[in-house]
Every structure is written in C-alpha cells, then in structure tokens.
mmCIF file of C-alpha atoms in Angstrom:
data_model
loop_
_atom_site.group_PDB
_atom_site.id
_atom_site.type_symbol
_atom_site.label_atom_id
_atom_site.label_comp_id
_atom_site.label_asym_id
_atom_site.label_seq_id
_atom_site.Cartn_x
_atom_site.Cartn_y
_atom_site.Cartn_z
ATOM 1 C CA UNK E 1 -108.333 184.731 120.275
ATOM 2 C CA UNK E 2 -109.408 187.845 118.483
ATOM 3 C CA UNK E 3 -107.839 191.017 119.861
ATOM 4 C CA UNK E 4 -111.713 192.546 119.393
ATOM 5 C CA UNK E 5 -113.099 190.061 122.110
ATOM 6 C CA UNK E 6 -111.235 191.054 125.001
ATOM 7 C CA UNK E 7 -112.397 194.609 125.269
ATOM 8 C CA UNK E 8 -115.865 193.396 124.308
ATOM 9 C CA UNK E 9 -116.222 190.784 126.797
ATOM 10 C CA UNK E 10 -114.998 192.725 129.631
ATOM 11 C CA UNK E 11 -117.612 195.442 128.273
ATOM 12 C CA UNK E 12 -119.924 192.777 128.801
ATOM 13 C CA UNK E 13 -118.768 192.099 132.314
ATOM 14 C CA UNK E 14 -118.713 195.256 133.341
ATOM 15 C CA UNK E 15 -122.269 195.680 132.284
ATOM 16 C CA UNK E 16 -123.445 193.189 134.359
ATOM 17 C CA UNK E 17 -122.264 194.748 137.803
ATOM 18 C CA UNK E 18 -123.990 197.771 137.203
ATOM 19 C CA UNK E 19 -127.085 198.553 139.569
ATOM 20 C CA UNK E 20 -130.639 198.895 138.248
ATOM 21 C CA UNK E 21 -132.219 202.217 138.784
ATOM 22 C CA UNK E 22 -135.517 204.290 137.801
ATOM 23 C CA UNK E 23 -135.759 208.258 137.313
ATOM 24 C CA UNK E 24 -132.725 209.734 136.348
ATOM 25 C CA UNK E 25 -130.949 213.028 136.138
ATOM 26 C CA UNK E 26 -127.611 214.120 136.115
ATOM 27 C CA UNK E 27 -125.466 216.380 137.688
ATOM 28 C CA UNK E 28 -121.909 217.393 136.720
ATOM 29 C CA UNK E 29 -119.479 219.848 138.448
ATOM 30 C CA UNK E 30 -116.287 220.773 136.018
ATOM 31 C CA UNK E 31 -114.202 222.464 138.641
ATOM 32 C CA UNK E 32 -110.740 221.740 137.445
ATOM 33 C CA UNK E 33 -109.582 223.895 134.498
ATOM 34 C CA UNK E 34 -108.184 227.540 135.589
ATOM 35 C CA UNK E 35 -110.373 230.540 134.982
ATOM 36 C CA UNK E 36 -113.304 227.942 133.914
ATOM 37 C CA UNK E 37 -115.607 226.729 136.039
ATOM 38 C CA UNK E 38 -119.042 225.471 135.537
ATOM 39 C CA UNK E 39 -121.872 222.871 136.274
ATOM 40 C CA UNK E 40 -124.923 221.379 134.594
ATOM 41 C CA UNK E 41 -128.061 219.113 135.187
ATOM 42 C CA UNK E 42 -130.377 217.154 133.352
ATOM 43 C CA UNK E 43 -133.938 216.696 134.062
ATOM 44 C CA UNK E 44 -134.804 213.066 132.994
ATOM 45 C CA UNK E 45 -138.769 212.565 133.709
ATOM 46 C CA UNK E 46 -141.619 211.520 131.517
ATOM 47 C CA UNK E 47 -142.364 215.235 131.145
ATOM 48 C CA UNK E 48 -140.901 219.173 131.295
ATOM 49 C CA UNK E 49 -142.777 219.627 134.847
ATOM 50 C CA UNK E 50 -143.788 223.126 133.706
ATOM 51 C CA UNK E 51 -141.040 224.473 134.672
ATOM 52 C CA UNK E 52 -140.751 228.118 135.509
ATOM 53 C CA UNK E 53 -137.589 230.653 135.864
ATOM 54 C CA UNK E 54 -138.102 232.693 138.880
ATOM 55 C CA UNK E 55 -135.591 235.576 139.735
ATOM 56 C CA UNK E 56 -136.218 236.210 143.719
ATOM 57 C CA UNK E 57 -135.058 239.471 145.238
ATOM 58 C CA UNK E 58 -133.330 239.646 149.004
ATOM 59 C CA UNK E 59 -135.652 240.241 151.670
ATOM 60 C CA UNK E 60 -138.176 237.591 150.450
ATOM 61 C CA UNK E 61 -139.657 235.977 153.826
ATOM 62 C CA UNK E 62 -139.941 232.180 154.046
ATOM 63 C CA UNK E 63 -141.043 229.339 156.498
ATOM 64 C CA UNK E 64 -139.298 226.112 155.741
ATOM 65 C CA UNK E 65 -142.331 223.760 156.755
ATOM 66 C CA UNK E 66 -145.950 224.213 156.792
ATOM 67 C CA UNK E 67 -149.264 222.744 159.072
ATOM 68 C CA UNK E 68 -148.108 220.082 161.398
ATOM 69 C CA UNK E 69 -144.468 221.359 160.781
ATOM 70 C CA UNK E 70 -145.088 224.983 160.833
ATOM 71 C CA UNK E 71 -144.281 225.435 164.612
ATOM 72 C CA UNK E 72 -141.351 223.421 164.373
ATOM 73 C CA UNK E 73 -139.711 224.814 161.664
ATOM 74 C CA UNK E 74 -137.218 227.816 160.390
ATOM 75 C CA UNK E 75 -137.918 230.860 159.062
ATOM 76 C CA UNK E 76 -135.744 233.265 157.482
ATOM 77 C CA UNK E 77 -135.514 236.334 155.092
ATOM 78 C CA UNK E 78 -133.379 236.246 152.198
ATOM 79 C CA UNK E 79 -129.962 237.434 152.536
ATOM 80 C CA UNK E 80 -128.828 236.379 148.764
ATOM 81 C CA UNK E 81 -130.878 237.037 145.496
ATOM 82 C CA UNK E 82 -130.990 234.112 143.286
ATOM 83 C CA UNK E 83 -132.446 232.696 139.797
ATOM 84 C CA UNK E 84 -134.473 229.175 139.753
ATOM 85 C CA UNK E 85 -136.343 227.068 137.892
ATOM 86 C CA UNK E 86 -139.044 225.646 139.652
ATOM 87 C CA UNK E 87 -141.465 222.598 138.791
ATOM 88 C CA UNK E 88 -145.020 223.503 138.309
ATOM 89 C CA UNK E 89 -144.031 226.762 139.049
ATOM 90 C CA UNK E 90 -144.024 225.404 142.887
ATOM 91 C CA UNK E 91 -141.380 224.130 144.040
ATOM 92 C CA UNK E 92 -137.689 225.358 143.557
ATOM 93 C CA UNK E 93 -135.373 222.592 142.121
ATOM 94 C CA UNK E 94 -132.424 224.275 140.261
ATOM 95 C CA UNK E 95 -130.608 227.544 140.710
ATOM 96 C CA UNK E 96 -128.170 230.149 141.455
ATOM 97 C CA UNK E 97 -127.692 232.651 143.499
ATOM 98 C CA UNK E 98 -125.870 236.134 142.907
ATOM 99 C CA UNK E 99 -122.852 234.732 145.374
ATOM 100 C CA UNK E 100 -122.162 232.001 142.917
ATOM 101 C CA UNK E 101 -123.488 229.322 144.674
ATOM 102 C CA UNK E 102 -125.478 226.645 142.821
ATOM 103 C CA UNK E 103 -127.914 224.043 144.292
ATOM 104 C CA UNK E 104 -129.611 221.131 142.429
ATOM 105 C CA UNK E 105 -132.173 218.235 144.064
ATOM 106 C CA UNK E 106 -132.210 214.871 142.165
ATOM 107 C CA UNK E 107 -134.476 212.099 142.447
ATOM 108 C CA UNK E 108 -133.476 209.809 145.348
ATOM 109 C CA UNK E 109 -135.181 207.552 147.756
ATOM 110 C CA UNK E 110 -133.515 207.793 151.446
ATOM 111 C CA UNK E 111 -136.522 208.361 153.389
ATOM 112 C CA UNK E 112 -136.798 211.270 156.332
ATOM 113 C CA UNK E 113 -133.934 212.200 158.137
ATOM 114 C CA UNK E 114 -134.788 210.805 162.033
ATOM 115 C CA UNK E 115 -134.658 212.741 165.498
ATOM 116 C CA UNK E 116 -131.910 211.306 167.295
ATOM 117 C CA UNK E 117 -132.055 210.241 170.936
ATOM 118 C CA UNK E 118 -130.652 211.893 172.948
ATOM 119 C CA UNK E 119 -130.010 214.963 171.037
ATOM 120 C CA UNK E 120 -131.608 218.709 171.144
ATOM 121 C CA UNK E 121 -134.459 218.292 168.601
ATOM 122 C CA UNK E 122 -133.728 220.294 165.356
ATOM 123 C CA UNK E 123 -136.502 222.252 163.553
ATOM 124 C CA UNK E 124 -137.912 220.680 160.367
ATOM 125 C CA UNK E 125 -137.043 221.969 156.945
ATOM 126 C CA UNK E 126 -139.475 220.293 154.466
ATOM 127 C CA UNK E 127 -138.282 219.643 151.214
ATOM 128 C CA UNK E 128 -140.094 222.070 149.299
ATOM 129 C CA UNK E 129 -137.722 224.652 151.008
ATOM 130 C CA UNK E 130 -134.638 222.770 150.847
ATOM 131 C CA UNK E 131 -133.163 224.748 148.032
ATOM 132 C CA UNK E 132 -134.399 227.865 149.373
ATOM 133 C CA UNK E 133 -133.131 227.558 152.433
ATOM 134 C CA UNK E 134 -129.439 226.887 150.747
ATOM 135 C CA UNK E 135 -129.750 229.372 148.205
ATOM 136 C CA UNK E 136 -131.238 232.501 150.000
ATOM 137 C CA UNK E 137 -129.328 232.175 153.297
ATOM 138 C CA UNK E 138 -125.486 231.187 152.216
ATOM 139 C CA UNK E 139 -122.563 232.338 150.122
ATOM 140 C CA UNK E 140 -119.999 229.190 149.849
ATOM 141 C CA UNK E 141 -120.698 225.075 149.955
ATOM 142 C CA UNK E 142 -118.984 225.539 153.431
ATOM 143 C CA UNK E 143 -121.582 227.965 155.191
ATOM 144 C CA UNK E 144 -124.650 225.348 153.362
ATOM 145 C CA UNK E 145 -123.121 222.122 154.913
ATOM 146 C CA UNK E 146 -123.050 223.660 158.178
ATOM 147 C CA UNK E 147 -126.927 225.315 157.984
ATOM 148 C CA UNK E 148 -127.835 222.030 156.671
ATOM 149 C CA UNK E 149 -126.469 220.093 160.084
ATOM 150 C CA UNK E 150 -129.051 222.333 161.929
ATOM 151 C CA UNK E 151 -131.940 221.635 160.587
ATOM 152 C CA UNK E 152 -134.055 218.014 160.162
ATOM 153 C CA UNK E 153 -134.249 217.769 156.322
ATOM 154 C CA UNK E 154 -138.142 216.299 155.661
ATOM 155 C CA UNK E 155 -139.142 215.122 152.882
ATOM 156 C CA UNK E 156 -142.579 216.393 151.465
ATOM 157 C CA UNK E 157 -144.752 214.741 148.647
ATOM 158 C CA UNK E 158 -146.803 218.090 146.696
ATOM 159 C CA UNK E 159 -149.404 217.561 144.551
ATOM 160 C CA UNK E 160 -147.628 218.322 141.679
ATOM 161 C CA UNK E 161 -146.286 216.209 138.590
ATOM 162 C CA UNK E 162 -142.858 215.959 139.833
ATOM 163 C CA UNK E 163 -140.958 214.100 142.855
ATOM 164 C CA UNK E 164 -140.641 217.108 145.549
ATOM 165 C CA UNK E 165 -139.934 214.585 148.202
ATOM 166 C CA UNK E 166 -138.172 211.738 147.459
ATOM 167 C CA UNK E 167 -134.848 213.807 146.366
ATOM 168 C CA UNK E 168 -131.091 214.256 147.173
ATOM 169 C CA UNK E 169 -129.022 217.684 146.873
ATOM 170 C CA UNK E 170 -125.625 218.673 144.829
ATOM 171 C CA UNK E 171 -124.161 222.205 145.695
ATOM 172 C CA UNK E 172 -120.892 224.233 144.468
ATOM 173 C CA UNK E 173 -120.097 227.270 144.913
ATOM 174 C CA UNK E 174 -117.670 229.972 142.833
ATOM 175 C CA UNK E 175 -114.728 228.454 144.410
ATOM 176 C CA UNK E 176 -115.222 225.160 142.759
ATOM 177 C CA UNK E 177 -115.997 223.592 146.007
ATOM 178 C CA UNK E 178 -118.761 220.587 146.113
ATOM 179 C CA UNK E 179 -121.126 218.557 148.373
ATOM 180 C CA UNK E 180 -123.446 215.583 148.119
ATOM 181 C CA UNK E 181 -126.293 215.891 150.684
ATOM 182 C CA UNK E 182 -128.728 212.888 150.877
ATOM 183 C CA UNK E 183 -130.704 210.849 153.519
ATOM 184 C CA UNK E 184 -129.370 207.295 154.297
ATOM 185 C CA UNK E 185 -131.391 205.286 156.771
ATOM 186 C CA UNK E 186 -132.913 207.680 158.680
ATOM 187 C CA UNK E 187 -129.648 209.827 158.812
ATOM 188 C CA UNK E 188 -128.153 213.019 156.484
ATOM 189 C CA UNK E 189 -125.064 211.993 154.957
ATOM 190 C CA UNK E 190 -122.524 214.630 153.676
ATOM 191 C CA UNK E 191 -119.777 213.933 151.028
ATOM 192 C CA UNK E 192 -118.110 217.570 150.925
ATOM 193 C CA UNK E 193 -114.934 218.421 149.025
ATOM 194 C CA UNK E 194 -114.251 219.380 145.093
ATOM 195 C CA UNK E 195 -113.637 215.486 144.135
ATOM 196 C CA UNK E 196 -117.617 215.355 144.302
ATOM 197 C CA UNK E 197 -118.423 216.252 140.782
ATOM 198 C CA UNK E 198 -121.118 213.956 139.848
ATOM 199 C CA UNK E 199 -124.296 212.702 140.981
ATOM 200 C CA UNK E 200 -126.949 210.740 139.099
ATOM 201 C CA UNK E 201 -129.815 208.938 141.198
ATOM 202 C CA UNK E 202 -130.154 205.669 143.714
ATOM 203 C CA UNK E 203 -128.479 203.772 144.868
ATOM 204 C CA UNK E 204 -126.857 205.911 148.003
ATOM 205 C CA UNK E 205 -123.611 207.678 147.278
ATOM 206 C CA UNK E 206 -121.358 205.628 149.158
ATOM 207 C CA UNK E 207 -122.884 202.312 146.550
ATOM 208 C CA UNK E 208 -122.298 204.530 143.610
ATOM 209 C CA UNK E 209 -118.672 205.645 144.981
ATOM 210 C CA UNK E 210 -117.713 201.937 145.274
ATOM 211 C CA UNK E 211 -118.997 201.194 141.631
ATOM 212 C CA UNK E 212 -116.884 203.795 140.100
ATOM 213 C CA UNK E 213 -113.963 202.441 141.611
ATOM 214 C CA UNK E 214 -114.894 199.613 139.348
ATOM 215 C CA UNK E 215 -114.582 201.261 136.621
ATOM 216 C CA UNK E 216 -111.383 203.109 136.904
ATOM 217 C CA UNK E 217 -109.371 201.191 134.739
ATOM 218 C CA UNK E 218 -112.354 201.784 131.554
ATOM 219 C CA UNK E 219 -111.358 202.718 128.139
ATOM 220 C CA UNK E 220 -113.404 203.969 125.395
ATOM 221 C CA UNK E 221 -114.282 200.387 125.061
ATOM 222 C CA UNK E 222 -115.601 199.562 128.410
ATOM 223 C CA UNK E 223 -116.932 202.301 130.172
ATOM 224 C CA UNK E 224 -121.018 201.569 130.574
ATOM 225 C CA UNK E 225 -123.122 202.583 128.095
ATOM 226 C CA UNK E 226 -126.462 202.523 129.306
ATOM 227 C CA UNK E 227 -128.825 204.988 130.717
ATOM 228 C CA UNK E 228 -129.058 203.892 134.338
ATOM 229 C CA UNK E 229 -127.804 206.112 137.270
ATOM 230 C CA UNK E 230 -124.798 204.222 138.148
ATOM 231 C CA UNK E 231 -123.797 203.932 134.081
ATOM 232 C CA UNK E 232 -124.318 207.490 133.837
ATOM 233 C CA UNK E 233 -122.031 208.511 136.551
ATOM 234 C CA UNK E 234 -119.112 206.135 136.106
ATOM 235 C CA UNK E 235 -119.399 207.687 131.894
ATOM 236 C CA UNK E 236 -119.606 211.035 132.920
ATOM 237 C CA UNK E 237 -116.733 211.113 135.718
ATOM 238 C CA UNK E 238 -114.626 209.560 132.669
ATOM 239 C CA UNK E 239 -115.818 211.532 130.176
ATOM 240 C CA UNK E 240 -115.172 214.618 132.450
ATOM 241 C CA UNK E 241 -111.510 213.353 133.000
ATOM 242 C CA UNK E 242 -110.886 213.753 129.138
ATOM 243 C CA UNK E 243 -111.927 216.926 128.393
ATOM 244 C CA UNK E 244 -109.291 219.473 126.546
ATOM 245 C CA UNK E 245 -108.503 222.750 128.202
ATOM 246 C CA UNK E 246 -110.912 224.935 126.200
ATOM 247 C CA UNK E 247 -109.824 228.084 124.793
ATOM 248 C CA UNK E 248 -112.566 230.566 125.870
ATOM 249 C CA UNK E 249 -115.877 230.260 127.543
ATOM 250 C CA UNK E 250 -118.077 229.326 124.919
ATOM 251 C CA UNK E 251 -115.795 226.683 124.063
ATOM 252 C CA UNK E 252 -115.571 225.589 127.657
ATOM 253 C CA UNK E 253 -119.597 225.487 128.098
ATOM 254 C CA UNK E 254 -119.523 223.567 125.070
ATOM 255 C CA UNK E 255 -117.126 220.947 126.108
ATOM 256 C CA UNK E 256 -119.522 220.441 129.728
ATOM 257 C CA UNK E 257 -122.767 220.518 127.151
ATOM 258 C CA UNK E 258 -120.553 216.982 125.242
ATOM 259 C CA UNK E 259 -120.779 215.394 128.304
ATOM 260 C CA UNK E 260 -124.312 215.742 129.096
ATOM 261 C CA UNK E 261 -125.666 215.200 126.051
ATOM 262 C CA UNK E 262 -123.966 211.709 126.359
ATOM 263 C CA UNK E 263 -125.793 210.903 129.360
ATOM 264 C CA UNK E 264 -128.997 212.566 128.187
ATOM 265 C CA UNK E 265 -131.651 210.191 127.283
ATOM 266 C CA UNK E 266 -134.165 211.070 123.526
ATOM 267 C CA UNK E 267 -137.209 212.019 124.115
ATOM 268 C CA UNK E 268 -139.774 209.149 124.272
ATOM 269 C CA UNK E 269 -136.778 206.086 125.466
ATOM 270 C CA UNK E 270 -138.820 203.109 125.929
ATOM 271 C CA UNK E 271 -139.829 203.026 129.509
ATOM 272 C CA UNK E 272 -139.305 199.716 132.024
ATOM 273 C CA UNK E 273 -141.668 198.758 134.099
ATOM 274 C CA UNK E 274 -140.409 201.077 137.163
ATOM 275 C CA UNK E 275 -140.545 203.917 135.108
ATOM 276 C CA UNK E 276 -143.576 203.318 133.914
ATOM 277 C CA UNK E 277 -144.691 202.523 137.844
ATOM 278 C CA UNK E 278 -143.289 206.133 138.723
ATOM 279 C CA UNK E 279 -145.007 207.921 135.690
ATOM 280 C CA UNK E 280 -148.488 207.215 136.546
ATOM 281 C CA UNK E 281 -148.062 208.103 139.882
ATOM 282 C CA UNK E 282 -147.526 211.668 139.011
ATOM 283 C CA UNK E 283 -149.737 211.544 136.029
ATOM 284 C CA UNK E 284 -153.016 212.788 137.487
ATOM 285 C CA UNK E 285 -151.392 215.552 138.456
ATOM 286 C CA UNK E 286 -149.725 216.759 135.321
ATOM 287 C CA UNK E 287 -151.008 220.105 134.100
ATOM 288 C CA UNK E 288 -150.031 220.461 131.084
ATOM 289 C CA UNK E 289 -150.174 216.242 130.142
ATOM 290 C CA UNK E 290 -149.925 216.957 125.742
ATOM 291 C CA UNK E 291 -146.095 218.009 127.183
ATOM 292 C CA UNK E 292 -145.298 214.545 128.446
ATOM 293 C CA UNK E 293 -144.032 212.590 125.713
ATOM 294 C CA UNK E 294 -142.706 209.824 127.360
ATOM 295 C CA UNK E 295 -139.401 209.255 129.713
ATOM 296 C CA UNK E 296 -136.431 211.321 128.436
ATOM 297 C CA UNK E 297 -134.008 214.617 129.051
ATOM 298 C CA UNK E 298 -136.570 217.211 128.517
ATOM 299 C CA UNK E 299 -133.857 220.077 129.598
ATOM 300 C CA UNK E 300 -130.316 220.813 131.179
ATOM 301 C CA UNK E 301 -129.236 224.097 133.091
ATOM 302 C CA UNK E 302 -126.130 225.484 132.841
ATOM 303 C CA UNK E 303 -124.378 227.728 135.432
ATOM 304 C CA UNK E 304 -121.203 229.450 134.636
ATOM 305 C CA UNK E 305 -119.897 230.540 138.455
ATOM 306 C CA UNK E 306 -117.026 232.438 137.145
ATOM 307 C CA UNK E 307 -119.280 234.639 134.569
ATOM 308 C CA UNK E 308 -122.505 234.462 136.593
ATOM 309 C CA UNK E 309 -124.435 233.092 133.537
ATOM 310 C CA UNK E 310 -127.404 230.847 134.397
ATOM 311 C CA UNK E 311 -128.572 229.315 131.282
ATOM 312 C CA UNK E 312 -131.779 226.305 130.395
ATOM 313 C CA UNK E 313 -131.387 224.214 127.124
ATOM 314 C CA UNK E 314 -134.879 222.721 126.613
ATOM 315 C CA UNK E 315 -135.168 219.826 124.688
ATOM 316 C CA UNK E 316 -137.695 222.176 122.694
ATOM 317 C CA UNK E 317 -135.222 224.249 120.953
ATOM 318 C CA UNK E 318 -132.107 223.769 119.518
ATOM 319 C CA UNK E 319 -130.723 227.230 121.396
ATOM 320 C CA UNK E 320 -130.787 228.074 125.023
ATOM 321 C CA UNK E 321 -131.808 230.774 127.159
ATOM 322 C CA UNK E 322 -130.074 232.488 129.965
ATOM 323 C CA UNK E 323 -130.123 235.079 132.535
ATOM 324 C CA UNK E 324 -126.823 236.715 133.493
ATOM 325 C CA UNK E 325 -127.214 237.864 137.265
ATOM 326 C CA UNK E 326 -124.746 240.491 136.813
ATOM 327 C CA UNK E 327 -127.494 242.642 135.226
ATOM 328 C CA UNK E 328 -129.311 242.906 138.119
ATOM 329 C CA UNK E 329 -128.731 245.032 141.447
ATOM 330 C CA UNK E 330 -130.053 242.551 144.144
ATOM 331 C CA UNK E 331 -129.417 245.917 146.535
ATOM 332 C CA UNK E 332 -131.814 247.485 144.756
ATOM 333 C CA UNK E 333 -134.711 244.794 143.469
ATOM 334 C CA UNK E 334 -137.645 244.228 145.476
ATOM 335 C CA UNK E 335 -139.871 242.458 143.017
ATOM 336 C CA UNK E 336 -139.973 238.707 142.276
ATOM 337 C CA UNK E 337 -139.950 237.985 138.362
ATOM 338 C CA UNK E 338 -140.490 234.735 136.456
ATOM 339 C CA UNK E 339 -141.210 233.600 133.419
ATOM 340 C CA UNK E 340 -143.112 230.328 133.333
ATOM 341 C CA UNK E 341 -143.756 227.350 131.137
ATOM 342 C CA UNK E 342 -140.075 228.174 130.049
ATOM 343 C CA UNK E 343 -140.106 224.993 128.271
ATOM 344 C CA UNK E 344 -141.958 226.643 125.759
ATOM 345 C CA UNK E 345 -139.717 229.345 125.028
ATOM 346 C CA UNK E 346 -138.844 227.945 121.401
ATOM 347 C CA UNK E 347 -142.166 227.910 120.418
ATOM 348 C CA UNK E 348 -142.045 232.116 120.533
ATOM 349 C CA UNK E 349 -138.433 232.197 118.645
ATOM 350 C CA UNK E 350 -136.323 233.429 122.070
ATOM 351 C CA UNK E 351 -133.109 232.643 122.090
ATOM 352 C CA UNK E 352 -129.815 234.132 124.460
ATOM 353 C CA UNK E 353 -130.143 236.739 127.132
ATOM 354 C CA UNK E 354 -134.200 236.158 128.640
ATOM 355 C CA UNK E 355 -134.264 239.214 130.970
ATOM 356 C CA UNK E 356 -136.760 241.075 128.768
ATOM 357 C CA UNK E 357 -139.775 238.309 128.596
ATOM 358 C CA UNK E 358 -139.550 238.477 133.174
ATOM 359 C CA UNK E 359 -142.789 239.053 134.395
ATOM 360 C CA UNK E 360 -143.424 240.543 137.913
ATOM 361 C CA UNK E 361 -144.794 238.142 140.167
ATOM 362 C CA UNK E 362 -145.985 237.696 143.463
ATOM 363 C CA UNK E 363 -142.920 236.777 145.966
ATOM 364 C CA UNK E 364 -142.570 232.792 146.589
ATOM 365 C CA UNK E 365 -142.742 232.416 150.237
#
C-alpha cells in the first residue's frame, strides 16, 4: 500500500463525520501567548449588512425589549463606553468596550430561552440588546455570565437583512478569559473558561465540542477542509495550536489574521440549497442589494485587548481600518459617533486610524 493513501483515506473519513451546516462565521480567541492577546470574527452572509461603526459614550439610556416586552424588561444606563459595528446600522453585533471586554453574536438556531416553573420570572432581554446589555454594563467575562443568568435572553427577528434573532454569543475580556452563551432547548447554556476560543455556527456547542475531540489526533493531512461550521472550528482550534510566538504586535495580529483567512470563504462561494433558503429570506429587506454578491466573508474585526485597538478588514479593501479607544476620554464624551456603510471605506482611499471620518449621531437607545 502506498504510504500517500493512508493519510488520504482517513482525510476522507474524517470528512464524512463532519455535520452539515448553513450561515457561517467565525470566531477566534488567541489568549495564550504572554503580552499578546487578541480575537477576531468573520462575517460570512450573502452580503456586508451595511454595517456601521458606532462609538457610544457612557450614560447612553437603553431598554432591553420593546412593545409586548417593554414592561417586562431591563433598563439601564451605560456604565462602559464602547465601539461597534452594527448591521443596518440597527442592531449591535460586534464590539468593544473601553474595559477590554469584547462581545460577538453568531448565527445559531436554539430557539427562546423558556420561563422555568417554579422559578421567580426574569425580565426579558431581546436580542437586539443582547450585546448592549454585555458591553455597556460589565468590565470582565465574569461580571457578563452572571448579568446574563438574570435576565431571559429572547430572541427577536428585525426587519433588517441580517439574522438579529436566531444568534449565539462569544465574549473575552482583557484577561484572556472566555464564554460561549447560546440557547439549547429552551434553556441558556454557558461554557465559561479561557479553553473556549472558538466558535463557528450550529450545531450546539456541546455537538461541536464532541467533534473536535475527533479530530485531535489531525495532521496537516487530515484536519477538515471544508467551509462548514464544524470544519471550520476543528481547522481553526488546530491551526491556533501552531502558531509561533510572534515578535511584536503587528506580527502577532498578523499571525490571528492567517488563521481566519483560512476559514474565510471568497466572495461569491457557490451557495447550497440552505444557503440559498436563508438568503432570500432576508433579501427583501436588503438596502443596499448591488452589495450582495453572493455567500462569502465580506469582513473580519479585530480586537487587540492588550493595546485597545479595534480594527474591520472589509473584504473591499486590501487594508483595514481601526479605532484605538485609548484616544478617547469616555469621562468626558457625551456624543454618539458612527460612521456607516463602513464597508465602503475603500472606495474613499481610508486606510489605519478612522477617528477623523466619525460623524455625530443621535444616541442608539
């Protein structure tokens, strides 16, 4: 027997375990290299989702539901400043805030989180607010875990082009610490400690936990190649596992950009029939539709918890553009800024530090 064919065919058998899935991003946490420490995401859709960068000020007032859920909800005024990119400039799905603390929502589909008999009924947070909530009211992964037990995570369909309900949630904070937040029959399910550094999409994190495992004794050779969420997070747990100690800080946001661009997907991948399923479901309500080009990474954050650099790579430009939160005083700024359609920000010829093109804007409540 050829010495080729054994790799291959266990490539091949591999392959075969791995679960189907849908819509697709990626998270990655690299929290394991001294003096380094930094996280990214993909957004894998069928278009940008007009995204805009919104820099929110302390103080901002918010209620975490709204109509039937508005009297059974909480409310709260921001005790952190933060940056986030938000889809259709409506709902928050990305960000930082000035503690460190980084919060990202991925497509899932757990359902609503269920009352529980027998238990004091928690008020609703809808998921519109979700990363709001996390972001504007809590320092460490530690304080968001426990804030999250208190509430009754909702999901909330918008009438946007992008899934604002059916999501799960990724935090870390400047400590390197990490939790997996998602809805699993009816019930919120938290995976919390630093060993949580990826998350891609369905199925539940447990499933995807167990399929790893599977993998653990990959090369090169075998680890999955394909773009589907369990592939992507048994490749990029291995690929994180083989990155060099890095040298400096561009190096080291370098080696994390390697690893998602090897889970990224080109722009215009030919679609299954799910996909396609998913994409005209949010078509009509695309606002920008000569942006959609078809299923693919259309950009990845970056945020650098150690250096307070919160960076977007679109899949636009060949450069990115960031906003370092240690220019602003969040004990001194009372207006909201944003820049929107950042997608587009190659088209003008911006590249590096985006503070200047901020435009005052009225608060997000």
């Amino acid at each position: 027997m050829s010495k080729g064919i054994v790799p291959l065919a266990l490539a091949a058998s591999l392959a075969t375990a791995l679960l189907p899935a849908a819509e697709a991003c990626t998270r990655v946490l690299w929290n394991t290299q001294p003096g380094y420490l930094l996280s990214a995401r993909n957004l894998d859709f069928f278009g940008p989702v007009s995204p805009s960068l919104v820099l929110s000020p302390r103080g901002v007032s918010r209620v975490g539901a709204t109509e039937e859920n508005a009297a059974h909800t909480v409310r709260w005024k921001a005790r952190y400043g933060s940056v986030a990119v938000y889809a259709d400039n409506v709902f928050p799905m990305d960000g930082m805030n000035e503690k460190g603390l980084v919060a990202h929502t991925l497509y899932f589909t757990g359902g609503a989180e269920q009352p529980q008999p027998g238990k004091p009924e928690k008020p609703v947070l809808e998921s519109s607010h979700w990363l709001s909530f996390i972001l504007d009211n809590h320092a460490t992964v530690a304080e968001a875990v426990a804030a999250i037990r208190s509430v009754r995570l909702l999901p909330k369909r918008l009438p946007i082009d992008y899934a604002s309900d059916t999501k799960h949630i990724a935090i870390e904070d400047a400590s390197g610490d990490s939790a997996i937040i998602e809805i699993v029959k009816g019930e919120t399910v938290i995976h919390h400690g630093r060993q949580f550094t990826v998350l891609t999409n369905p199925p539940d994190y447990d499933t995807m936990l167990k399929q790893e495992k599977k993998f653990a004794a990959s090369t090169s050779e075998t680890i999955p190649t394909g773009w589907q969420a369990d592939a992507r997070l048994v490749r990029a747990n291995w690929l994180l596992k083989t990155l060099p100690r890095p040298d400096n800080v561009e190096e080291a946001r370098g080696f994390l950009a390697s690893i998602m661009h090897s889970v990224a997907m080109p722009i215009g991948l030919m679609a299954d029939p799910l996909d396609l399923s998913v994409e005209k479901s949010y078509e009509p309500y695309s606002r920008y539709p000569a942006e959609n080009r078809g299923v693919g990474t259309y950009w990845t954050t970056t945020a650098d918890m150690k250096n307070m650099r919160y960076a977007f790579q679109s899949a636009s430009s060949i450069s990115p553009v960031w906003l370092d939160l240690r220019d602003f005083d969040f004990a001194r700024l009372k207006q909201t800024k944003a820049i929107s359609r950042l997608n587009l920000y190659g088209s003008k010829n911006w590249a590096g530090n985006a503070r200047q093109y901020l435009q005052d804007v009225a608060a997000y409540h």
